[in-house]
Steps between C-alpha positions, in 0.01 A plus 500: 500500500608775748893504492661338829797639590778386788325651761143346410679187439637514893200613653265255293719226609655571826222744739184294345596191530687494826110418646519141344805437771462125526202245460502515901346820468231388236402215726485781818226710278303192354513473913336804601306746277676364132583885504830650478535840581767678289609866616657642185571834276175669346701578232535126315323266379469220664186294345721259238682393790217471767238331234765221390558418884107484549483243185773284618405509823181600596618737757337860437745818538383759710729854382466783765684798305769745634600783283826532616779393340874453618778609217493128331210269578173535691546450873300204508387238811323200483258414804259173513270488715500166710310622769792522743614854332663597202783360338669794378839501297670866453508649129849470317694782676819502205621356236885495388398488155164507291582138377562323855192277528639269783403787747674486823257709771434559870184317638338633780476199729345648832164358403508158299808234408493558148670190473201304528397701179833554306677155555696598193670780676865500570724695759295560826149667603700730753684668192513561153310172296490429109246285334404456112205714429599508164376180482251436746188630303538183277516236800148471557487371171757262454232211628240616225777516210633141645113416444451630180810485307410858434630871592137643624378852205492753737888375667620548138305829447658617833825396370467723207399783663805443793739540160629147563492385110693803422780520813831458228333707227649816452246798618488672185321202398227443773742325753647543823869443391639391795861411513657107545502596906128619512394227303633211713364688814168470341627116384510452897127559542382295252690268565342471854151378331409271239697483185224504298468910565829540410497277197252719352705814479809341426522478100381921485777563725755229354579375140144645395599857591872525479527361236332762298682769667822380400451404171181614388463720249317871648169396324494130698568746843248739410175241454638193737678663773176713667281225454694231686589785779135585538443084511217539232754266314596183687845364346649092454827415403460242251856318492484122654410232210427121570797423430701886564578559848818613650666470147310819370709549226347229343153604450326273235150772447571691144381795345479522116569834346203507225516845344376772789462278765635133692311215481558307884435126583639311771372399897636679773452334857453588869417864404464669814182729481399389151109442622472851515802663278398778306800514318817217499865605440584213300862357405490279131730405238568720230847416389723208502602302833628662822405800703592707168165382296238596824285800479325610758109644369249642688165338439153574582314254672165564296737383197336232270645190498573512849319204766592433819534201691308371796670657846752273600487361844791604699644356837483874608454880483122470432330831313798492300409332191699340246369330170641429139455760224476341193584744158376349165542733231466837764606774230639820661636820355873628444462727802443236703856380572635677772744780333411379159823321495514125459763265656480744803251290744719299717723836553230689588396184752876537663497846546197488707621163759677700702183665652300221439703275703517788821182546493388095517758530804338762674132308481680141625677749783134681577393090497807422755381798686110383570620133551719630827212680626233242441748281658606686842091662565463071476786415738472791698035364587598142452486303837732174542684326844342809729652765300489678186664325168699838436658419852682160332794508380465327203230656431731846530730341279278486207379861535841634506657325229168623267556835675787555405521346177178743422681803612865373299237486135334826632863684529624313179206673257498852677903535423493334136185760407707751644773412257269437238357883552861584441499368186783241621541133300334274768446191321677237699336705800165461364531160438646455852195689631224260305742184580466587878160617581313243277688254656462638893156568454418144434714387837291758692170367382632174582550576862190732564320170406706301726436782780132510428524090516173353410337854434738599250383161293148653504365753258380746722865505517628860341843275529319211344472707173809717547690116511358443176535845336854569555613165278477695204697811601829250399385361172363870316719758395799253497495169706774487732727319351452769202616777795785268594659445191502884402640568868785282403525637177533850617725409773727325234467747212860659420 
């Protein structure tokens, strides 16, 4: 695979798919021609991006060609023809960094309201605007996932070639190595779709990754590390047991040391992306009691002795799929602890929360963020007593306590990556961060379904799914009450 660097990474995921704006403006081509027009740089490639939207929506991309090229991105517009004139949207003039994907533009407005087409944006059509392209190639196909219970090939293979499996791994491994700040902006746009696109990244980037660049020994970096950044390696985090959950220190799965190698057996449960794991970071007993005696292993999924459960039916975030993973006698090599040191596992887990637990707060703030807009494009068309529902005041209420709850989690996770980047101790802050925006995410959902009223209880509801989704941001990576009682700790401490 061609190496993507920061710039590929921006233009793949920023220019491109600024054309999949809303699902307004899919319904406006399945309208006219089914054609969208796309006036872009000669000098990229565009088909990944333009032959994923055309599977998941049917909707064929028309790419007229300009060879010029400002000093960052391709000066790109989008037009549709409706058969009233073009839509046309102004290429991304600048940037005030490579990483910033919420992109805040002018519009020129002399010839359409963009607002019928961009609901999502915020600030007003007469000045500068922002909306979340980052996110808004993977809209169209939040309704097929929901469908499916599945992340569609060619989204995944897009994925891989955007660099997204890879965005915390360093780049002299294959990755993008972004800092704690440019990975919770990214956190923001994927946070604004379905989980499930997010989920699927998650373990390369988290535990899966990190850990082996903490602790791993330069032979574990050299083989694991390019494959997971390249995504030809999907991880899991194998940690949760039946009866293991919050109390991780108590993990009940052993591994035998029988001459050159560890014999495992145990069941591990609710193993997000174990359907389709290629390899499972895997905490099990090799010493006595405690968090002392867990070692964390890294274990190929093509490992015999290894079956899988049935997919577990969850309340929510459908394509992400969780199942058991059952080890009976799964014999693994020395090498295949992480740092070849045993005892170290549930250290290597707690050096990695931190980031973990910022980066689950950025997706439930990118949720927070796509729940107000769902909710005021509603208010703002819905009709009641003669005059809009945005124009009540209880109504008003609602969006401006999610409002500004969303933009209190936003401003909480930007300043404790900051601190993070500075290598300062943030873990009561991190906690803080998870603690809030888990929580506020689910009282947003809750009132863009009370908004939407009777819509928002149907599933062609994006806030119908989004209500059920967002439950789970406060029970993984520490439930809440796991955030609150190290808050208190660190507050205490001393």
């Amino acid at each position: 695979m061609a190496s993507v660097n920061r710039r590929t990474f921006l233009t793949t995921a920023a220019s491109a798919t600024a054309l999949l704006a809303s699902p307004a403006l899919v319904r406006e081509a399945r309208a006219s021609s089914g054609v969208i027009n796309y006036i872009g740089w000669a000098g990229l490639d565009y088909s990944a991006v333009f032959d994923g939207f055309e599977k998941a929506t049917g909707i064929r991309i028309n790419l007229i060609a300009q060879p010029e090229q400002d000093t960052m991105l391709a000066q790109c517009r989008l037009a549709v023809q409706d058969g009233s004139g073009d839509i046309a949207l102004p290429g991304h003039q600048s940037l005030p960094s490579w990483y910033s994907l919420d992109i805040v533009q002018p519009f020129d407005t002399t010839r359409l309201d963009v607002t019928k087409y961009l609901p999502g944006m915020t600030g007003t059509v007469e000045g500068d605007v922002g909306w979340h392209n980052g996110a808004m190639h993977f809209v169209p196909a939040e309704q097929r996932v929901e469908e499916s219970n599945a992340i569609p090939e060619e989204i995944i293979a897009e994925m891989r070639a955007m660099g997204l499996f890879g965005m915390s791994i360093p780049e002299e491994y294959g990755g993008l190595g972004l800092t704690m700040e440019e990975e919770v902006l990214v956190g923001f746009e994927l946070g604004y779709t379905s989980p499930a696109f997010r989920s699927v990244i998650g373990t390369n980037n988290g535990i899966g990754s990190q850990g082996i660049i903490i602790d791993g020994t330069e032979a574990q970096k050299d083989y694991w590390l390019p494959r997971m950044a390249s995504g030809e390696v999907i991880g899991s985090f194998a940690l949760t047991e039946p009866d293991v959950g919050s109390d991780a220190a108590s993990v009940r799965t052993t591994a035998r040391r029988d001459g050159d190698s560890y014999v495992l057996n145990g069941t591990k449960r609710y193993i997000t992306n174990a359907p389709v794991a290629d390899v499972f970071t895997l905490m099990a007993r090799t010493g006595g009691p405690g968090a002392s005696g867990v070692t964390a292993f890294l274990v190929p999924a093509s490992t015999p002795g290894i079956t899988l459960g049935p997919v577990d039916r969850k309340m929510g975030q459908r394509g992400t799929r969780t199942c058991d993973v059952i080890l009976e006698d799964v014999r693994v090599p020395l090498d295949a602890v992480i740092g070849v040191v045993e005892g170290q596992g549930f250290k290597t887990a707690m050096k990695v929360l931190n980031r973990g637990r910022l980066h689950i707060s950025s997706v439930a703030v990118g949720a927070a963020e796509r729940l107000c807009d769902e909710s005021v494009a509603f208010a703002r068309d819905r009709q009641q007593f003669g005059k809009r529902i945005a124009d009540h005041q209880l109504i008003q209420a609602m969006l401006a306590d999610s409002g500004a709850e969303t933009w209190a989690g936003r401003c909480m996770v930007l300043e404790t990556a900051r601190r993070f980047d500075e290598k300062a101790r943030i873990v009561k802050e991190a906690a803080a961060c998870k603690m809030f925006c888990t929580e506020m995410v689910g009282r947003v959902a809750d009132r863009a379904v009370q908004i939407h009223g009777g819509a928002g209880y149907m599933q062609d509801s994006a806030v119908e799914h989004f209500y059920r989704d967002v439950r789970l941001f406060r029970l993984y990576e520490g439930t809440t009450q796991i955030q609150q009682i190290i808050i208190a700790r660190e507050m205490t401490a001393g």
